[in-house]
CSV table of C-alpha atoms in Angstrom, one decimal:
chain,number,residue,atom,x,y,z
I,1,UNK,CA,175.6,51.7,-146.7
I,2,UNK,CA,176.2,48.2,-145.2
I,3,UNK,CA,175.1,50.5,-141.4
I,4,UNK,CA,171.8,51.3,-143.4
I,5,UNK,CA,170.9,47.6,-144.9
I,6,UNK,CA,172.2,45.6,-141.6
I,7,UNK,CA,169.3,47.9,-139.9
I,8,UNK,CA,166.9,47.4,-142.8
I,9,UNK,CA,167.3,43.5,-142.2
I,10,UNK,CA,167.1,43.8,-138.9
I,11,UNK,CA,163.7,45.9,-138.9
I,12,UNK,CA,162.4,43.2,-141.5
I,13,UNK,CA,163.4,40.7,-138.9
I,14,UNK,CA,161.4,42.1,-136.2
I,15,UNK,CA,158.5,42.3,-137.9
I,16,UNK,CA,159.1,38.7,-138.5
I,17,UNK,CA,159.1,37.9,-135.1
I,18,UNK,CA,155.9,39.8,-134.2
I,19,UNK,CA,154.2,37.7,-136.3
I,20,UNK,CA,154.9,34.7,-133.6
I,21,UNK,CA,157.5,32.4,-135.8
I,22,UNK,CA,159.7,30.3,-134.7
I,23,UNK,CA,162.2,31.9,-136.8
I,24,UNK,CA,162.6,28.3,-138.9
I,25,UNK,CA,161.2,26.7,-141.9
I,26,UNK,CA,159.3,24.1,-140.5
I,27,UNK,CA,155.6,23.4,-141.1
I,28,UNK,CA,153.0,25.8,-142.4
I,29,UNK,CA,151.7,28.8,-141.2
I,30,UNK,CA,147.8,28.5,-142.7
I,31,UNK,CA,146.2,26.9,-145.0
I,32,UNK,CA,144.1,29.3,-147.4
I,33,UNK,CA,141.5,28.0,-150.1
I,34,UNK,CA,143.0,24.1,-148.8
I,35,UNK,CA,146.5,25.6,-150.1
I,36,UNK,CA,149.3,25.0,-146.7
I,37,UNK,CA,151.5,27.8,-146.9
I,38,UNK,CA,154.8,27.1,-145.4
I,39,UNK,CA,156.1,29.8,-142.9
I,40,UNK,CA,159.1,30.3,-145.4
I,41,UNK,CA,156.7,31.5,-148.2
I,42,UNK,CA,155.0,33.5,-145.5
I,43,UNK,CA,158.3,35.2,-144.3
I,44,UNK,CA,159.3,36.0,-147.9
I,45,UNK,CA,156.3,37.9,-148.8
I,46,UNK,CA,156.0,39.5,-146.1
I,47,UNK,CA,159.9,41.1,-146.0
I,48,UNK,CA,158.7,41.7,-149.8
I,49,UNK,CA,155.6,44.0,-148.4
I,50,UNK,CA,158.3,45.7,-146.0
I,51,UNK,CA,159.8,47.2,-148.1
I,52,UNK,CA,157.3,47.8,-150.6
I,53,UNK,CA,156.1,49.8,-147.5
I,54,UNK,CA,159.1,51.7,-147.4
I,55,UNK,CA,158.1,52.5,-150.9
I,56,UNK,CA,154.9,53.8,-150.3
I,57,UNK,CA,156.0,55.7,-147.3
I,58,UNK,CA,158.2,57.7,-149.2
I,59,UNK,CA,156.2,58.4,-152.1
I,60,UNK,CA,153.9,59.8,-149.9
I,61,UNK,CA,156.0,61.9,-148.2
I,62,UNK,CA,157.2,62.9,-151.3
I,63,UNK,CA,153.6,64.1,-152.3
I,64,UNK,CA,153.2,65.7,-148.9
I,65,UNK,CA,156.2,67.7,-149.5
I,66,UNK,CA,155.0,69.0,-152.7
I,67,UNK,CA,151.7,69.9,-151.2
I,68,UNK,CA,153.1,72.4,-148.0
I,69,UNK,CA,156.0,75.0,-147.6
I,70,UNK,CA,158.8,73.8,-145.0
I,71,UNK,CA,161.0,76.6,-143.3
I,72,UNK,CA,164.4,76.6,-143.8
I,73,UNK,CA,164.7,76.2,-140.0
I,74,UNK,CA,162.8,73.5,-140.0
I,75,UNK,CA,164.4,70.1,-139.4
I,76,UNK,CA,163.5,68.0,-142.6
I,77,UNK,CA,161.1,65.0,-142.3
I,78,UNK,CA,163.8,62.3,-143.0
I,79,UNK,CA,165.8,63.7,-140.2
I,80,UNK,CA,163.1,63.9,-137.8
I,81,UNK,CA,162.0,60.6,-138.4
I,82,UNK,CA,165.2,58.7,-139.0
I,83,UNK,CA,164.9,56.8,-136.1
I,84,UNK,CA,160.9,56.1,-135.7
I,85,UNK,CA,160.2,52.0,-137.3
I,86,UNK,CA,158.3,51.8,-140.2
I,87,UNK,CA,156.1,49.9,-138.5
I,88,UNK,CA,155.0,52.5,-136.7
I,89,UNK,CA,154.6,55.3,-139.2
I,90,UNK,CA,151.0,55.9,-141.2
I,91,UNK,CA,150.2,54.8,-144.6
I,92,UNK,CA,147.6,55.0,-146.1
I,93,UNK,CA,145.8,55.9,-143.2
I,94,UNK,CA,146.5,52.8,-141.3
I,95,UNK,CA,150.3,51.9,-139.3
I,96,UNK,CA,153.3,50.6,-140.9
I,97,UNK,CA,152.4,47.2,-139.0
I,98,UNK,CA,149.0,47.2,-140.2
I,99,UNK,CA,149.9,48.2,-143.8
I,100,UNK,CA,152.4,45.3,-144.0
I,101,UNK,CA,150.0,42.6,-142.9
I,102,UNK,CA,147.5,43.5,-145.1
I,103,UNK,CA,149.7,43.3,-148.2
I,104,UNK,CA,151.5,40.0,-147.3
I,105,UNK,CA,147.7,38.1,-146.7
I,106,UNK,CA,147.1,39.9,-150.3
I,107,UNK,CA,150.6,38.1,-151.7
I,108,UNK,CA,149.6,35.2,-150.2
I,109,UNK,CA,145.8,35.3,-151.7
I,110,UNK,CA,147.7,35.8,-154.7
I,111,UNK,CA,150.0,33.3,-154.2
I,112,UNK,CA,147.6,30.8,-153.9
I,113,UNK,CA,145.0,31.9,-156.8
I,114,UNK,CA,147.9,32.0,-159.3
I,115,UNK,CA,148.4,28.3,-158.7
I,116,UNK,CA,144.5,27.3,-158.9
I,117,UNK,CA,144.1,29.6,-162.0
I,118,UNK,CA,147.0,27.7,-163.7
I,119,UNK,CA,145.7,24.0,-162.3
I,120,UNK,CA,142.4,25.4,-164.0
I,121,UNK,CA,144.0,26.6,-167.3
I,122,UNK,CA,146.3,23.4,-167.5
I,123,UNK,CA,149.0,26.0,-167.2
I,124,UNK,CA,152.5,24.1,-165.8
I,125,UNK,CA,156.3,24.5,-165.7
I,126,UNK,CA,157.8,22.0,-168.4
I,127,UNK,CA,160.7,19.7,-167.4
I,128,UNK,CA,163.1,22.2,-169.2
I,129,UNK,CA,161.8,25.1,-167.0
I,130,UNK,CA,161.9,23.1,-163.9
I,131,UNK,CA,165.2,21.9,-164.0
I,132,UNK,CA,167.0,25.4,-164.9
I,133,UNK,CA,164.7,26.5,-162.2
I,134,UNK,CA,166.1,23.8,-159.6
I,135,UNK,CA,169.9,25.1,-160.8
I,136,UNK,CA,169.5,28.7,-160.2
I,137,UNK,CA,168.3,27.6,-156.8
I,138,UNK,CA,171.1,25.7,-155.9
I,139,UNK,CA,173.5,28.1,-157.1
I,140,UNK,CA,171.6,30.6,-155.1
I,141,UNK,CA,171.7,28.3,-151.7
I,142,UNK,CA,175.5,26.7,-152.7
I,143,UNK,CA,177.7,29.7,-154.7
I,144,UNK,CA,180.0,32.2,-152.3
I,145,UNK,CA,178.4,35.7,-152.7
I,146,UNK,CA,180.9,38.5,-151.6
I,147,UNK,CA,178.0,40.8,-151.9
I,148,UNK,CA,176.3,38.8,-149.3
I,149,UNK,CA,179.2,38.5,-147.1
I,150,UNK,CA,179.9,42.0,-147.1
I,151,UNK,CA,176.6,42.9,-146.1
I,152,UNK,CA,175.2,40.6,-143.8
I,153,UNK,CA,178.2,38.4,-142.9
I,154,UNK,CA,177.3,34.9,-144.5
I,155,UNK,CA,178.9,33.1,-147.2
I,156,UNK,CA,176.0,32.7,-149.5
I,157,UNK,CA,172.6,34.0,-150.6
I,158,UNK,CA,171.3,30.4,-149.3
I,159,UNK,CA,172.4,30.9,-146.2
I,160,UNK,CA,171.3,34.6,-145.1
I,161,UNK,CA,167.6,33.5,-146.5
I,162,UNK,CA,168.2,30.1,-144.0
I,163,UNK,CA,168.8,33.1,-141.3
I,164,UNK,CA,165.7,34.9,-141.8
I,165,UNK,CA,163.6,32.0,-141.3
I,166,UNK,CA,163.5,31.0,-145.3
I,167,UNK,CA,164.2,27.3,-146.2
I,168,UNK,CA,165.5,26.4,-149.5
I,169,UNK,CA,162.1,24.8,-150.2
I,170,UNK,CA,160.4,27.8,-149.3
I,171,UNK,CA,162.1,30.2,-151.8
I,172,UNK,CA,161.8,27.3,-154.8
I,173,UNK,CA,158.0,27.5,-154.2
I,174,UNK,CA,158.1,30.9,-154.4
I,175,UNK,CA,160.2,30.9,-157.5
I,176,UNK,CA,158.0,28.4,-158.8
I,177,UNK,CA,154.8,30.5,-158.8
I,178,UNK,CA,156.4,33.2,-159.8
I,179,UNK,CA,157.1,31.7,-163.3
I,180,UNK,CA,153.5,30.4,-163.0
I,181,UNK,CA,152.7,34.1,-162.8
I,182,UNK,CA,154.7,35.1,-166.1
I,183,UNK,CA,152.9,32.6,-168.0
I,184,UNK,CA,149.4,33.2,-166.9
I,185,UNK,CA,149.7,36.8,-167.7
I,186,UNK,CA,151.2,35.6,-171.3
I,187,UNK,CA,148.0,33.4,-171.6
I,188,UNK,CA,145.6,36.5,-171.2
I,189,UNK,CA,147.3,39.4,-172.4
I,190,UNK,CA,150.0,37.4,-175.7
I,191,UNK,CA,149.0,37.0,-178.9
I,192,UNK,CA,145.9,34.8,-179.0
I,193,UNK,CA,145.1,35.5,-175.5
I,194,UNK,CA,141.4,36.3,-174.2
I,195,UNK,CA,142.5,39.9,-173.2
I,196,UNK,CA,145.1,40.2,-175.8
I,197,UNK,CA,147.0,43.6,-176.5
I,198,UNK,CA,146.3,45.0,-179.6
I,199,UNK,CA,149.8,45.8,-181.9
I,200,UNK,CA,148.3,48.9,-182.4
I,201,UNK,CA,148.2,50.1,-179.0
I,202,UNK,CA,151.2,48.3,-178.3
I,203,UNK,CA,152.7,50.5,-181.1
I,204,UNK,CA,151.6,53.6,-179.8
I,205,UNK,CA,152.4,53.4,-176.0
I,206,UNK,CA,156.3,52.1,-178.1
I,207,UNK,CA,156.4,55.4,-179.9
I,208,UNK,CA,154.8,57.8,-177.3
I,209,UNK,CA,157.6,56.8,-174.7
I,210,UNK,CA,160.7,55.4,-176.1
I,211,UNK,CA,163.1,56.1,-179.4
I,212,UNK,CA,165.3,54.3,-181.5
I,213,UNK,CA,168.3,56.9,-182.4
I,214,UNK,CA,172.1,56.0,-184.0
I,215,UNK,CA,174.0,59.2,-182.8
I,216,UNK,CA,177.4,60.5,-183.3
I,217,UNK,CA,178.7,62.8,-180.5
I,218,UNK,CA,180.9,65.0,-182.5
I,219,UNK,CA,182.6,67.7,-179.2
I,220,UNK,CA,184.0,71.1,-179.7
I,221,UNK,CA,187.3,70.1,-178.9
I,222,UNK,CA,190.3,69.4,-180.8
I,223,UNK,CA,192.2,66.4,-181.1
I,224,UNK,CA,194.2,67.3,-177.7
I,225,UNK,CA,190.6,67.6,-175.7
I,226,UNK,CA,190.9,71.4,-175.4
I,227,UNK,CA,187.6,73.1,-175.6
I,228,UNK,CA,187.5,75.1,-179.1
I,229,UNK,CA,187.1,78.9,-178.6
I,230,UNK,CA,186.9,80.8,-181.6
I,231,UNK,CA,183.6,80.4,-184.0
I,232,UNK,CA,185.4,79.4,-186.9
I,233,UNK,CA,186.8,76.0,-185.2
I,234,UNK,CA,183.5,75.4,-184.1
I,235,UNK,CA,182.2,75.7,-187.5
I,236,UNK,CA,184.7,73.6,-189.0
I,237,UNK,CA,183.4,70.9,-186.4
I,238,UNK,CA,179.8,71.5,-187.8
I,239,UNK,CA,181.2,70.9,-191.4
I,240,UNK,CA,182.6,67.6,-190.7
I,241,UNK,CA,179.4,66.9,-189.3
I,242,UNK,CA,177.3,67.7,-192.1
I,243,UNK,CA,179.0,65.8,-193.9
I,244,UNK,CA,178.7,63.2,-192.4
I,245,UNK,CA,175.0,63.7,-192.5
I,246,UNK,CA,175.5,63.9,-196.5
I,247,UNK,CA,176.6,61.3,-196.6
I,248,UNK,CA,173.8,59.1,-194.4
I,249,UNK,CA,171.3,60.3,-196.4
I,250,UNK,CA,172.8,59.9,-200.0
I,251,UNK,CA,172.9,56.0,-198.4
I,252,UNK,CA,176.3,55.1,-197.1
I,253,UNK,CA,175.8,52.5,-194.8
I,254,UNK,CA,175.3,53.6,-191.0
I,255,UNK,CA,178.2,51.0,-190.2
I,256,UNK,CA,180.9,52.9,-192.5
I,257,UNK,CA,180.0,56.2,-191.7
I,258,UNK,CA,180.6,55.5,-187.9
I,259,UNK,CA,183.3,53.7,-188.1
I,260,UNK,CA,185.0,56.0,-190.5
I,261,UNK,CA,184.3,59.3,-188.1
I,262,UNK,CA,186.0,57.1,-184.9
I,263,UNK,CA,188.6,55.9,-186.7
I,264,UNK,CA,189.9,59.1,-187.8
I,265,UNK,CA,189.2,60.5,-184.6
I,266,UNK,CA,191.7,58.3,-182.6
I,267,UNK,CA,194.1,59.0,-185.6
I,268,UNK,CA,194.0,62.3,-185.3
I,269,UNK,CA,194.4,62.2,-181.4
I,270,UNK,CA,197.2,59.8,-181.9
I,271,UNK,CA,199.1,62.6,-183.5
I,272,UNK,CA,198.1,64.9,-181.4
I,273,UNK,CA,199.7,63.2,-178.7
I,274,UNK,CA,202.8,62.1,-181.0
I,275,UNK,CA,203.6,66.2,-181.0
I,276,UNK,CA,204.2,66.3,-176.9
I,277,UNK,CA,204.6,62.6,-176.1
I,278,UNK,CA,206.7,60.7,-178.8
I,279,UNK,CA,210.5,60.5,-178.4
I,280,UNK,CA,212.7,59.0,-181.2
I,281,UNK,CA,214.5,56.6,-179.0
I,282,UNK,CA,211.6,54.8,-177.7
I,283,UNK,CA,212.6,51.2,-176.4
I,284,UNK,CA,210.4,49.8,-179.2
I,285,UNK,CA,212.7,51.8,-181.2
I,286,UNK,CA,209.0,52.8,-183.2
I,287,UNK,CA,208.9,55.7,-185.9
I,288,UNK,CA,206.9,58.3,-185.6
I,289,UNK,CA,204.2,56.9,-188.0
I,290,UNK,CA,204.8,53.6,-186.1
I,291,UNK,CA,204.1,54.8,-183.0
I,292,UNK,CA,200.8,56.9,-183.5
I,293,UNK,CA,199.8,53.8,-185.5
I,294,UNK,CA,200.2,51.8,-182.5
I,295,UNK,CA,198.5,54.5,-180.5
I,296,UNK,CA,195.3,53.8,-183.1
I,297,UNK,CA,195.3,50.3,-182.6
I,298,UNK,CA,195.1,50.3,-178.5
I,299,UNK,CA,192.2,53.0,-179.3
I,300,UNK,CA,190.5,49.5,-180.0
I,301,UNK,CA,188.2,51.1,-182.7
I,302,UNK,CA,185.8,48.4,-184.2
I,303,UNK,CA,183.3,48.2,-187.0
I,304,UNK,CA,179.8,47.0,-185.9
I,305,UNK,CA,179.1,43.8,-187.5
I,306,UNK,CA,175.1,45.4,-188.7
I,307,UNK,CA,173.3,48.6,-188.4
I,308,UNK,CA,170.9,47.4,-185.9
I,309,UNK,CA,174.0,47.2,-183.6
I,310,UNK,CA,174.6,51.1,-183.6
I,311,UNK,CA,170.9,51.5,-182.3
I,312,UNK,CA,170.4,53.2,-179.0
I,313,UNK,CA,166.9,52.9,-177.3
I,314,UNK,CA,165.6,56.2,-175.8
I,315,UNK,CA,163.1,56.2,-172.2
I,316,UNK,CA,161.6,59.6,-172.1
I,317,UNK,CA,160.7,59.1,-168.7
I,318,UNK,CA,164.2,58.2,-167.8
I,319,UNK,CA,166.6,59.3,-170.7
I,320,UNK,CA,170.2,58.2,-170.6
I,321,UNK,CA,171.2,61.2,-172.0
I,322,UNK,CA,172.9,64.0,-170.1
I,323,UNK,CA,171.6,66.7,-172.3
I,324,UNK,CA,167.6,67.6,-171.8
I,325,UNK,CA,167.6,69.4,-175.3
I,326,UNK,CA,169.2,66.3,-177.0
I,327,UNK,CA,166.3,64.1,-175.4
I,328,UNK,CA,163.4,66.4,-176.4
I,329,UNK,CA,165.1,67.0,-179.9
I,330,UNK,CA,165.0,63.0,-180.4
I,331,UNK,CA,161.1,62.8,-179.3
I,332,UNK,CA,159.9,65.7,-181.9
I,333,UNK,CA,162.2,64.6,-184.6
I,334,UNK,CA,160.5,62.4,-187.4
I,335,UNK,CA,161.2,58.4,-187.3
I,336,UNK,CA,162.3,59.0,-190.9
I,337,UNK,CA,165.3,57.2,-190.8
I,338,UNK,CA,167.2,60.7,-191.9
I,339,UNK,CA,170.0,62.1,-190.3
I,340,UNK,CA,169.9,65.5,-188.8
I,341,UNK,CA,172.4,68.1,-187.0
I,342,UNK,CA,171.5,68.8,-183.6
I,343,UNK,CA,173.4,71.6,-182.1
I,344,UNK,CA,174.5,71.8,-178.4
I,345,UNK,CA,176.7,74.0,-176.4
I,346,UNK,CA,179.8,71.6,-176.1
I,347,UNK,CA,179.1,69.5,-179.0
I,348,UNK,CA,177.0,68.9,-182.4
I,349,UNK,CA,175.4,65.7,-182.8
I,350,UNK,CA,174.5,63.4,-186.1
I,351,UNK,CA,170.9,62.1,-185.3
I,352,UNK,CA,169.1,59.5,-186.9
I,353,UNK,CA,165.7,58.3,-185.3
I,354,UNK,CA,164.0,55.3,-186.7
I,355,UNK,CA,160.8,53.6,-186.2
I,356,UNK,CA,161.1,52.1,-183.1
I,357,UNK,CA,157.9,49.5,-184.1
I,358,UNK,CA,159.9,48.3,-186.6
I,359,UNK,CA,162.9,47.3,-184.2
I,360,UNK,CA,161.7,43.7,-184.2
I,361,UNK,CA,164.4,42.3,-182.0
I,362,UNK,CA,164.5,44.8,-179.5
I,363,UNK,CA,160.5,44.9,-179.3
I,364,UNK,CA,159.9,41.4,-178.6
């Protein structure tokens, strides 16, 4: 890994130096619309439109692999290729070089219009935003970052940016417009705004692609961990499932119900592991029903202070789940607010899907 980045840095760096730099922060590079961009901000964007290319390069070979059969004695295109510079592959029908010129002059264009559009709009960073902005820079240029000195072999962020030709001024500016950015998009598109999203269709895009669930993964094991067999100690699992379904939708607060099922969960482990592990002249010289309560307290169960803090938030795109099923089960099931049984191959799970538009907190 640090082999693979050391040469990714280095390959940014060359294409720094093709561009004629000095390799310091000194002075400006052009001036575009009677904007001076320094060669900092010019360096930046362009390392940014590296690997942006890198990006794009593999997304399209990605497609191109989809589109045509490869031998299995064929080497593959990332081992054939390993060792060829981006700058001298093709995308988009142009070379790597020529692909990561053109988007730097657009980040720069864009650079500059954000900051015109905002002088026009009377949009500006307050004194608040400013200073925190001035602190994360300085803890960026002054704070020891092991990450950093793993990697690239300097003490801090500040200085491996100095390295590459990127002053601390430079990076402020860029960090600068960058909030300029956020809040000229939040003037059109917030509430208010010219082009403003409708809650309607911010609502529908919410529920199309994301779910608010509170689940309970109840395993077919038993209280050792050992994977349950025989259909009758499965269904015994599924019984103290549904009832802790019952008991959701008769309207025992979410907060019990899960705290009660974990709680007697590490109990029952406890004594599980009382049975092979316990001995009655322990140095704590602990009873049996001492000990195992001991065993419950370092399971470090906790109640959740609210509801809202069982919630977990769903991607369809990118589910966190392990289980497929599970995922597809939570997107058809309705945002009721009911719990439901959904039954897997290793364990059963207590579902309950809300409506995600009304999870104000976690929407905003």
């Amino acid at each position: 890994m640090r082999t693979s980045l050391k040469r990714a840095a280095a390959a940014v760096l060359a294409v720094v130096l093709a561009t004629s730099l000095c390799g310091c922060d000194r002075g400006s590079l052009m001036t575009v619309d009677g904007m001076e961009i320094r060669n900092g901000v010019y360096i930046s964007l362009m390392q940014s439109a590296y690997n942006n290319a890198e990006t794009e390069l593999k997304e399209q070979q990605e497609t191109s692999d989809t589109t045509s059969d490869t031998s299995a004695g064929e080497t593959s295109s990332t081992e054939s290729k390993e060792s060829v510079p981006i700058t001298k592959e093709e995308i988009d029908g142009k070379s790597g070089s020529q692909w990561i010129k053109d988007e730097t002059m657009k980040a720069v264009r864009r650079f500059v219009a954000v900051q015109r559009k905002c002088d026009e709009l009377g949009i500006a960073l307050s004194e608040t935003e400013m200073n925190e902005l001035n602190t994360n820079v300085n803890g960026v240029w002054d704070n020891a970052n092991d990450y950093v000195k793993y990697i690239y072999g300097y003490e801090t962020l500040g200085e491996y940016y100095e390295s590459q030709g990127i002053g601390k001024e430079s990076y402020k500016e860029i960090q600068r417009v960058s909030e300029l950015q956020s809040k000229l998009f939040m003037h059109y598109y917030d509430k208010g705004g010219e082009l403003e999203v409708k809650e309607s269709e911010i609502n529908d895009y919410l529920k199309e692609n994301y779910a608010s669930v509170k689940l309970l993964n109840i395993a077919y094991t038993d209280a050792s961990g050992k994977t349950l067999e025989k259909d009758e100690d499965k269904k015994a699992v599924k019984d103290k499932a549904q009832a802790l379904v019952d008991r959701l939708n008769k309207g025992d607060d979410p907060v019990d119900v899960f705290y009660d099922y974990n709680l007697e969960k590490a109990e029952e482990s406890a004594k599980a592991k009382a049975e092979t592990d316990y001995k009655e002249d322990n140095e704590d010289k602990l009873t049996k029903e001492e000990w195992i309560k001991k065993q419950v307290e370092a399971a470090g169960i906790k109640k959740a202070e609210s509801a809202d803090d069982l919630d977990q938030f769903i991607s369809k795109e990118s589910s966190s789940l392990n289980d497929e099923k599970l995922t597809e089960y939570i997107f058809n099931a309705k945002s009721d607010g009911k719990a439901t049984l959904f039954e897997a191959e290793k364990a059963v799970y207590v579902v309950v899907k809300e409506d995600i538009t009304k999870k104000t907190k976690w929407k905003e």
